[in-house]
Short mmCIF file of C-alpha atoms in Angstrom, two decimals:
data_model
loop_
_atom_site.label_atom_id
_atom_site.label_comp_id
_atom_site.label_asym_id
_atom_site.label_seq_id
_atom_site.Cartn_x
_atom_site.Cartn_y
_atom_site.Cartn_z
CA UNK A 1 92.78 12.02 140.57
CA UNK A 2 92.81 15.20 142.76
CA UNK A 3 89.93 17.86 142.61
CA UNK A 4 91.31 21.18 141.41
CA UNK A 5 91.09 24.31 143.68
CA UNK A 6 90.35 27.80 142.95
CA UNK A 7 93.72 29.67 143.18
CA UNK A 8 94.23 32.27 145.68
CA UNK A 9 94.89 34.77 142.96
CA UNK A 10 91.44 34.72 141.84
CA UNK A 11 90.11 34.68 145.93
CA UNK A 12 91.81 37.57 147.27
CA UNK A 13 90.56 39.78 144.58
CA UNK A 14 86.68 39.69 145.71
CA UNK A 15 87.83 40.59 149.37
CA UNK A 16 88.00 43.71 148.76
CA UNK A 17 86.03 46.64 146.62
CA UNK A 18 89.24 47.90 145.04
CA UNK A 19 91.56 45.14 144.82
CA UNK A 20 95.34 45.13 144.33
CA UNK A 21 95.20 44.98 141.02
CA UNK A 22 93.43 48.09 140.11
CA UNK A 23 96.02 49.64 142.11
CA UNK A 24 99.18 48.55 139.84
CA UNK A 25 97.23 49.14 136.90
CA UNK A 26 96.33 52.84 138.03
CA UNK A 27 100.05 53.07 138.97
CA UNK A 28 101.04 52.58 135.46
CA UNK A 29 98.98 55.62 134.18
CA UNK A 30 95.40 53.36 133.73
CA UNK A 31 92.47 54.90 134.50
CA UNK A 32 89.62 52.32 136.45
CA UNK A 33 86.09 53.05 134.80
CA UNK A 34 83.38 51.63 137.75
CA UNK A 35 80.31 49.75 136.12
CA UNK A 36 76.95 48.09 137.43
CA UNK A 37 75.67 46.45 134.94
CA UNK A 38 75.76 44.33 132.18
CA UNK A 39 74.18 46.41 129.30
CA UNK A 40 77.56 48.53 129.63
CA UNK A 41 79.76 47.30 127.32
CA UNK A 42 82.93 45.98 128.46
CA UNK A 43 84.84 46.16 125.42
CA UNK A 44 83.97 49.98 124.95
CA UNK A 45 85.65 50.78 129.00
CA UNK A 46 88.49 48.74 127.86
CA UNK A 47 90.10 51.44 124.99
CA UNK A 48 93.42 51.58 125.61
CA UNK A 49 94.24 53.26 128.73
CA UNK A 50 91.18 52.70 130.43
CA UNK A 51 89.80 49.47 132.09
CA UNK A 52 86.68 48.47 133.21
CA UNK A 53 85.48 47.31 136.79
CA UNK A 54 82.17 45.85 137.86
CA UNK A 55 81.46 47.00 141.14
CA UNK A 56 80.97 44.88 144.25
CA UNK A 57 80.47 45.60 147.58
CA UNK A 58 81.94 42.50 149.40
CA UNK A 59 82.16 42.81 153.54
CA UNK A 60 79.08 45.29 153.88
CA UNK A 61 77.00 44.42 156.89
CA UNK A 62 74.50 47.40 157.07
CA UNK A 63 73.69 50.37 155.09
CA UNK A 64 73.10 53.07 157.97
CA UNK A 65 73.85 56.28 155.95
CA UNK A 66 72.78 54.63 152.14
CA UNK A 67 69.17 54.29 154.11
CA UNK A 68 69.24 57.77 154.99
CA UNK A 69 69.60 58.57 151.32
CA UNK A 70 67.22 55.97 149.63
CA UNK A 71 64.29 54.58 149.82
CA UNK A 72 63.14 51.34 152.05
CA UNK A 73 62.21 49.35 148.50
CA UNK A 74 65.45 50.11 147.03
CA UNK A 75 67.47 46.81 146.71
CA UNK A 76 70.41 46.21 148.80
CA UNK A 77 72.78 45.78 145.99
CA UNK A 78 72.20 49.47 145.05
CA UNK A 79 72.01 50.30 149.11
CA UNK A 80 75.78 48.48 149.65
CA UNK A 81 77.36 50.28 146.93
CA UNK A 82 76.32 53.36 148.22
CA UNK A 83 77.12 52.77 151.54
CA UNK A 84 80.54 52.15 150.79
CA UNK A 85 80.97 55.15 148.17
CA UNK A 86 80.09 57.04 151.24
CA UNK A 87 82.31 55.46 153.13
CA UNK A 88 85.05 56.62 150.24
CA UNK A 89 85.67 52.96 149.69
CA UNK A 90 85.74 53.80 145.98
CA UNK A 91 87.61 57.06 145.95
CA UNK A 92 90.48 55.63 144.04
CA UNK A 93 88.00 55.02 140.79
CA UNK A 94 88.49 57.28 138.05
CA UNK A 95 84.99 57.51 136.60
CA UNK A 96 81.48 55.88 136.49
CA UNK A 97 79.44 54.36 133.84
CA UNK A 98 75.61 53.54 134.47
CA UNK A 99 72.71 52.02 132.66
CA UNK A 100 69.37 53.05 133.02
CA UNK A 101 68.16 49.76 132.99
CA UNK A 102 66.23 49.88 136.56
CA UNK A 103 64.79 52.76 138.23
CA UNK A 104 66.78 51.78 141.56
CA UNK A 105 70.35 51.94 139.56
CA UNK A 106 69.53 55.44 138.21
CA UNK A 107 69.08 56.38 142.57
CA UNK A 108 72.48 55.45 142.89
CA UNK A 109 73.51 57.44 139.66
CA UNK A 110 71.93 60.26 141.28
CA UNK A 111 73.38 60.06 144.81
CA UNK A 112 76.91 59.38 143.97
CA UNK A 113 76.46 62.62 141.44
CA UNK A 114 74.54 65.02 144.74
CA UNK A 115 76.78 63.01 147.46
CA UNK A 116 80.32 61.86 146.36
CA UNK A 117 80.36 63.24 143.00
CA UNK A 118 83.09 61.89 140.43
CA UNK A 119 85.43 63.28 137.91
CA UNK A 120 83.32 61.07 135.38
CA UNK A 121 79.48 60.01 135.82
CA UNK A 122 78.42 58.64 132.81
CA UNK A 123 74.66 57.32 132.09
CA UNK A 124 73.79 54.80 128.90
CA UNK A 125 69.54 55.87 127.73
CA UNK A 126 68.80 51.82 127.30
CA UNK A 127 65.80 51.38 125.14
CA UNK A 128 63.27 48.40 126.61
CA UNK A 129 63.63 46.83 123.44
CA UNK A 130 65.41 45.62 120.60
CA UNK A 131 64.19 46.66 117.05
CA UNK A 132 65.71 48.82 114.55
CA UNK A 133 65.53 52.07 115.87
CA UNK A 134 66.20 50.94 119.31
CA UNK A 135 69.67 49.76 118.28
CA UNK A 136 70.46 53.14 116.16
CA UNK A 137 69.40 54.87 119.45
CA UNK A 138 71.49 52.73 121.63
CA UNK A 139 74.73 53.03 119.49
CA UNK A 140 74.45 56.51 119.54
CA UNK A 141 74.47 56.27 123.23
CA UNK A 142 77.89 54.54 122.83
CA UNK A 143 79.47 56.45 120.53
CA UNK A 144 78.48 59.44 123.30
CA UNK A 145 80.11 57.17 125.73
CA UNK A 146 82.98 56.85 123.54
CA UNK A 147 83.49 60.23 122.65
CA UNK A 148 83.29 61.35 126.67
CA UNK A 149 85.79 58.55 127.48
CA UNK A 150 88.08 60.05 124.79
CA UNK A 151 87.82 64.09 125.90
CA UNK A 152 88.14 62.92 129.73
CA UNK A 153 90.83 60.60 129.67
CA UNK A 154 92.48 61.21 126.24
CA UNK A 155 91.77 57.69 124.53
CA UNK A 156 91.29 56.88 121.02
CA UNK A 157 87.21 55.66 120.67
CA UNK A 158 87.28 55.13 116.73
CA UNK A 159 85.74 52.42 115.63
CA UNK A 160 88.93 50.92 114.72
CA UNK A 161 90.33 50.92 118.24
CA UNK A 162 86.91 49.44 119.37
CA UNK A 163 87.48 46.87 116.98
CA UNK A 164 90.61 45.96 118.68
CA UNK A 165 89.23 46.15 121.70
CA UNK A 166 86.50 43.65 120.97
CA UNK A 167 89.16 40.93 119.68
CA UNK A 168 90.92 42.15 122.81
CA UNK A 169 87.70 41.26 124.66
CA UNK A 170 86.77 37.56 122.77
CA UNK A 171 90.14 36.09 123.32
CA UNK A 172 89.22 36.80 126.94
CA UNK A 173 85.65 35.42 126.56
CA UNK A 174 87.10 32.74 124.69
CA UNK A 175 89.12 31.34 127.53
CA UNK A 176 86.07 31.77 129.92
CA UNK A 177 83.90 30.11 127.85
CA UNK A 178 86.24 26.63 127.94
CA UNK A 179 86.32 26.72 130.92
CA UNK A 180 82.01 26.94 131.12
CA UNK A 181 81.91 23.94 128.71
CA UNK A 182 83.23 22.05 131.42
CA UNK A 183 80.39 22.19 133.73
CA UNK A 184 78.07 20.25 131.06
CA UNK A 185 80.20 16.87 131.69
CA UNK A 186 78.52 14.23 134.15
CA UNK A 187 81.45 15.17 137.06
CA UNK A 188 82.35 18.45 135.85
CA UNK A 189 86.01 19.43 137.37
CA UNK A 190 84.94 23.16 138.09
CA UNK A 191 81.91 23.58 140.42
CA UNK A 192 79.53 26.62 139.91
CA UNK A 193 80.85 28.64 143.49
CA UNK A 194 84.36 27.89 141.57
CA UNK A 195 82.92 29.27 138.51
CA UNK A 196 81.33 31.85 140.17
CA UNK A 197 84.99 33.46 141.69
CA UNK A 198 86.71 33.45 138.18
CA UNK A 199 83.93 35.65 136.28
CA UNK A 200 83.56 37.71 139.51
CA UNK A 201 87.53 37.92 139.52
CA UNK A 202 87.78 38.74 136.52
CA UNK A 203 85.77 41.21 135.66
CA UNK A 204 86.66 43.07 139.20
CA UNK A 205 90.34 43.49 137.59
CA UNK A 206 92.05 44.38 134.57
CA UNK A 207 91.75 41.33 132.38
CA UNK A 208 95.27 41.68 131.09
CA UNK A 209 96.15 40.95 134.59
CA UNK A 210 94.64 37.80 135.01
CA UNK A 211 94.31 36.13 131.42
CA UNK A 212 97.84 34.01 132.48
CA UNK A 213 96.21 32.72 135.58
CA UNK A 214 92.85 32.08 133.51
CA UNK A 215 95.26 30.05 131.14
CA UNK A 216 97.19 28.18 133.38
CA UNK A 217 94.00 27.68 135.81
CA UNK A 218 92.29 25.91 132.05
CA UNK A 219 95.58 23.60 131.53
CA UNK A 220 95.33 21.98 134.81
CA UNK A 221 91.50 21.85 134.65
CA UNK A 222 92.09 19.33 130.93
CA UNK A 223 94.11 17.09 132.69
CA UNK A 224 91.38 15.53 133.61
CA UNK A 225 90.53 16.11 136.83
CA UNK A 226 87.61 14.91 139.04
CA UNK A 227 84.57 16.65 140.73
CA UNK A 228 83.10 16.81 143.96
CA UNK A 229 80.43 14.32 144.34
CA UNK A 230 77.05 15.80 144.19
CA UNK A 231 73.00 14.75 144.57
CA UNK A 232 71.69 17.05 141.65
CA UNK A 233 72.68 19.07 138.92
CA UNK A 234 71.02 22.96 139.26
CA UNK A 235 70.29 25.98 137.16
CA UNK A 236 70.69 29.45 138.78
CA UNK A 237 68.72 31.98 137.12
CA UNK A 238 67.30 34.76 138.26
CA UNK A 239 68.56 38.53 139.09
CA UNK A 240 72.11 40.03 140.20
CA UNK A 241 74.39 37.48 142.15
CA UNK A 242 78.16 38.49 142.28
CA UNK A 243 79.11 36.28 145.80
CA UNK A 244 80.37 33.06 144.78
CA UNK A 245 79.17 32.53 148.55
CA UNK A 246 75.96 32.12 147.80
CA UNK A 247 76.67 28.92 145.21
CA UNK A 248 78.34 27.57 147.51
CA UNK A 249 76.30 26.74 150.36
CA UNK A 250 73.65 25.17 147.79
CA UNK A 251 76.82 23.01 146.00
CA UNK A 252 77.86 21.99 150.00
CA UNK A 253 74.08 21.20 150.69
CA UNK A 254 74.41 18.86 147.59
CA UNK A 255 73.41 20.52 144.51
CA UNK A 256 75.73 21.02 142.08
CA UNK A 257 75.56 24.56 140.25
CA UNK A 258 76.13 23.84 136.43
CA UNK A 259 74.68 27.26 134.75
CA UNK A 260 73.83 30.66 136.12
CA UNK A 261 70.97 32.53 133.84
CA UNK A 262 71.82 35.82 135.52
CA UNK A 263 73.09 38.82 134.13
CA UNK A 264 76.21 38.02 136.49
CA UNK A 265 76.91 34.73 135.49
CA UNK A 266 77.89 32.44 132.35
CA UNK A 267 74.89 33.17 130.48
CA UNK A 268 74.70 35.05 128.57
CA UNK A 269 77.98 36.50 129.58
CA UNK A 270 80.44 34.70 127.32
CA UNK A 271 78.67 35.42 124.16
CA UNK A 272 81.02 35.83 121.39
CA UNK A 273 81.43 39.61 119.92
CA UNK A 274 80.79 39.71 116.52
CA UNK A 275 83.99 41.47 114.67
CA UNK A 276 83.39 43.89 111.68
CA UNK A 277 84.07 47.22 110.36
CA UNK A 278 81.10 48.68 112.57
CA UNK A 279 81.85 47.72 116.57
CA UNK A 280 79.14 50.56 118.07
CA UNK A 281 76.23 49.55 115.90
CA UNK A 282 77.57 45.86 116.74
CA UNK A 283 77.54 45.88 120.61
CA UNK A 284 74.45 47.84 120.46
CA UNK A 285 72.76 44.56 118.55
CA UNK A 286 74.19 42.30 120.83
CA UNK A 287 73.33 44.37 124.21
CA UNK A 288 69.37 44.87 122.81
CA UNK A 289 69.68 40.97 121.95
CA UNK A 290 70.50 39.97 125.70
CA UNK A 291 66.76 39.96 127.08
CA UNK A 292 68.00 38.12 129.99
CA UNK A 293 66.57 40.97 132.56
CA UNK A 294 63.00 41.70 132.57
CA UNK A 295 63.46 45.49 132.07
CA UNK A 296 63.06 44.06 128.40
CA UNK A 297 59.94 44.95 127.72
CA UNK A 298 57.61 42.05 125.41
CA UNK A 299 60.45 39.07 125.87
CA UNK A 300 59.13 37.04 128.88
CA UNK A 301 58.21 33.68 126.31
CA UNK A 302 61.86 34.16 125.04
CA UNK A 303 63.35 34.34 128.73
CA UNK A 304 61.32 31.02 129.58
CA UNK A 305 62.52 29.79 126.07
CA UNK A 306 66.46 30.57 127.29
CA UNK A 307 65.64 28.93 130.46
CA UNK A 308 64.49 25.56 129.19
CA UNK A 309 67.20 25.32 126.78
CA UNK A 310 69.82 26.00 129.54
CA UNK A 311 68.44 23.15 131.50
CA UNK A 312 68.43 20.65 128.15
CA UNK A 313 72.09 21.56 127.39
CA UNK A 314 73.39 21.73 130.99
CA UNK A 315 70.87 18.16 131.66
CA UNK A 316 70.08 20.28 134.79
CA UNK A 317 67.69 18.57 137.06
CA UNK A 318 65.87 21.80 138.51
CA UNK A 319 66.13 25.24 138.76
CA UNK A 320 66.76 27.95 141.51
CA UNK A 321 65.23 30.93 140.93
CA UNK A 322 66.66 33.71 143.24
CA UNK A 323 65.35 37.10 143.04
CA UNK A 324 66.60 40.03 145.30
CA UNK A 325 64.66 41.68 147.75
CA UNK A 326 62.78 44.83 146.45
CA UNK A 327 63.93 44.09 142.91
CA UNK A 328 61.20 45.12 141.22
CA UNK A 329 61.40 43.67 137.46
CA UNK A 330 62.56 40.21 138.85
CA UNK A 331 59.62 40.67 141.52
CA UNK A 332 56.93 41.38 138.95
CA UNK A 333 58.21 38.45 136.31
CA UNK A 334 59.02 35.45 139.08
CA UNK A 335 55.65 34.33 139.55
CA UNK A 336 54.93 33.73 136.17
CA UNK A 337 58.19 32.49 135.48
CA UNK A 338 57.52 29.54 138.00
CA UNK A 339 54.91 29.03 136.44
CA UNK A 340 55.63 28.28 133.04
CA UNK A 341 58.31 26.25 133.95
CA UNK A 342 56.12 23.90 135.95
CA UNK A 343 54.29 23.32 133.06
CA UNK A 344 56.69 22.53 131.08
CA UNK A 345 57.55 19.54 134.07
CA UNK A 346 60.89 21.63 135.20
CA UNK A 347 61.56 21.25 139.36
CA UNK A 348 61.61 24.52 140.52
CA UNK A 349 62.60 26.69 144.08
CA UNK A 350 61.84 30.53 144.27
CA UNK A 351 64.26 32.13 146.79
CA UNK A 352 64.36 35.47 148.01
CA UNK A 353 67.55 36.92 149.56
CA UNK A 354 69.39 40.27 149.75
CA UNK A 355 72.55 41.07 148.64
CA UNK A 356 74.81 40.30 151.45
CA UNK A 357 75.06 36.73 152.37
CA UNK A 358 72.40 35.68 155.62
CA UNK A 359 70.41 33.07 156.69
CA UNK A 360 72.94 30.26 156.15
CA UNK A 361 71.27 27.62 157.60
CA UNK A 362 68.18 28.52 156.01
CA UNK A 363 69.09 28.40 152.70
CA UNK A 364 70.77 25.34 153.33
CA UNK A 365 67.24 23.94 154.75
CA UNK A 366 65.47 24.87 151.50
CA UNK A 367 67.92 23.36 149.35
CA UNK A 368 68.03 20.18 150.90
CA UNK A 369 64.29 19.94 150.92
CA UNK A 370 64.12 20.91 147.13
CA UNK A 371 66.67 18.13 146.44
CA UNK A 372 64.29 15.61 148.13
CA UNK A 373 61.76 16.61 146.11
CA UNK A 374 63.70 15.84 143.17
CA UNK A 375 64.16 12.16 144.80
CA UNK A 376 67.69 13.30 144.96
#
């Protein structure tokens, strides 16, 4: 049986900041809400007549002007997006939504507001934990959201079209999430850099655009289809990792990416939404629930806990831990993270990397010797 290839669609809509797609859908009166992280809720940018885009910045090679702006321990994920907003690469963006879920996210908040300004720049108060009050607070902070979405762009933020929007949302999530289950057979027929290119695809687009090709792309994956070979089955976890690049250089080394514990990949990503009568208080509960980023204050047992069931439901053989440079919850949690997964007998490997793809070859080096380690 043939292996089954990634569609071109789903490529050619990462080269790019602002793909193709956002285009058409601004064209038909849509307005393109930026995000840059995952405690925004999707379902609450995608009221009718507004869409939601997580932003990227593929194709950036050095931050020149961002460094002139920001500090030297910011992280080059917040550095890249700000050198291209400078460079007007997202111009064509309607509006801005932020979290203040790291101190180095709330820098680029306050650039893009002194430097490029937008029509819309929006910032979530996230709480550090979950608890009663904490989601009260937090869906108050949406309903704020809501109600600034509706007087800047004229769309309806009731609860009821929320609700839509959520069921909206799920049959998306639903799709994405058959696809995932995939990945925990013994020669799964979508590899993690595949993986990788549909969730980044599709959540760098309107997702009425590319639901069909999500469909059609699941059909020919349950015919059956085989997998590249591989030596060992791996766990990504760690912080922000939007290049499908990346997974693929460990998956060609030999390791074979089944999971990604990262608040940019499968978990916990394709959650189901609950559906009721109450859709702010709801996403609040689910956002404070998601404790897979340190900024979460009192949750680091529960992280570990996540972890280790990952691995037992994937049957991963190890884990890759990647942290960004200068990321400074990841930075202060990795250490003990290791830790307690050694003890608890998991192979482990602790990269460091920056945002833009480097060091090829060694990367590839430290993969290959973790994989030996595994006596794989």
């Amino acid at each position: 049986m043939n292996q089954t290839v990634i569609p071109d669609f789903f490529r050619q809509i990462l080269d790019q900041p602002v793909n193709n797609l956002v285009d058409q859908a601004q064209e038909q009166g849509k307005k393109a809400i930026a995000y840059t992280c995952s405690y925004v809720p999707q379902p609450l940018l995608s009221l009718d007549g507004v869409f939601p885009i997580r932003v990227r910045a593929p194709g950036v090679v050095g931050t020149p002007m961002a460094d002139t702006y920001l500090s030297s321990v910011i992280c080059s994920y917040t550095r890249s997006v700000l050198e291209l907003a400078l460079e007007w690469a997202f111009d064509s963006l309607d509006g801005w939504v932020f979290a203040a879920s790291c101190d180095h996210l709330r820098r680029l908040y306050d650039n893009l507001d002194y430097l490029n300004k937008p029509a819309f720049n929006h910032m979530i108060d996230m709480p550090h934990r979950g608890g009663a009050a904490a989601e009260k607070w937090l869906a108050e902070e949406y309903k704020s959201l809501g109600a600034a979405l509706a007087e800047s762009f004229g769309v309806d933020a009731s609860p009821q079209a929320l609700s839509r929007s959520i069921k909206e949302h799920n049959a998306y999530l639903s799709v994405m999430r058959e696809i995932s289950k995939m990945r925990k057979q013994d020669n799964p027929p979508v590899t993690g850099a595949m993986f990788q290119t549909l969730l980044a695809a599709s959540t760098s687009a309107p997702k009425d655009m590319v639901m069909d090709e999500l469909k059609a792309l699941l059909a020919r994956l349950r015919e059956g289809n085989e997998g590249k070979p591989y030596r060992a089955r791996v766990l990504l976890a760690g912080s922000h990792c939007d290049d499908p690049g990346y997974i693929d250089v460990i998956e060609k080394t030999g390791g074979l990416v089944v999971a990604e514990r990262t608040c940019t990949g499968s978990i916990p990503a394709l959650a189901p939404i609950p559906e009721n009568d109450a859709p702010y208080e709801t996403l609040a509960g689910q956002a404070l629930a998601n404790i897979s980023c340190p900024r979460m204050m009192e949750s680091f047992q529960a992280r570990v806990d996540e972890i280790l069931e990952a691995v037992e439901e994937y049957r991963a053989d190890g884990v890759v831990l990647q942290t960004m440079k200068f990321c400074d919850t990841w930075g202060v949690e990795s250490g003990p993270m290791v830790q307690e997964l050694r003890k608890a007998g998991i192979p482990i490997l602790k990269l460091e990397r920056e945002y833009a793809m480097s060091s090829e070859g060694q990367l590839q080096t430290r993969i290959q010797a973790f994989l030996e380690s595994m006596g794989k």
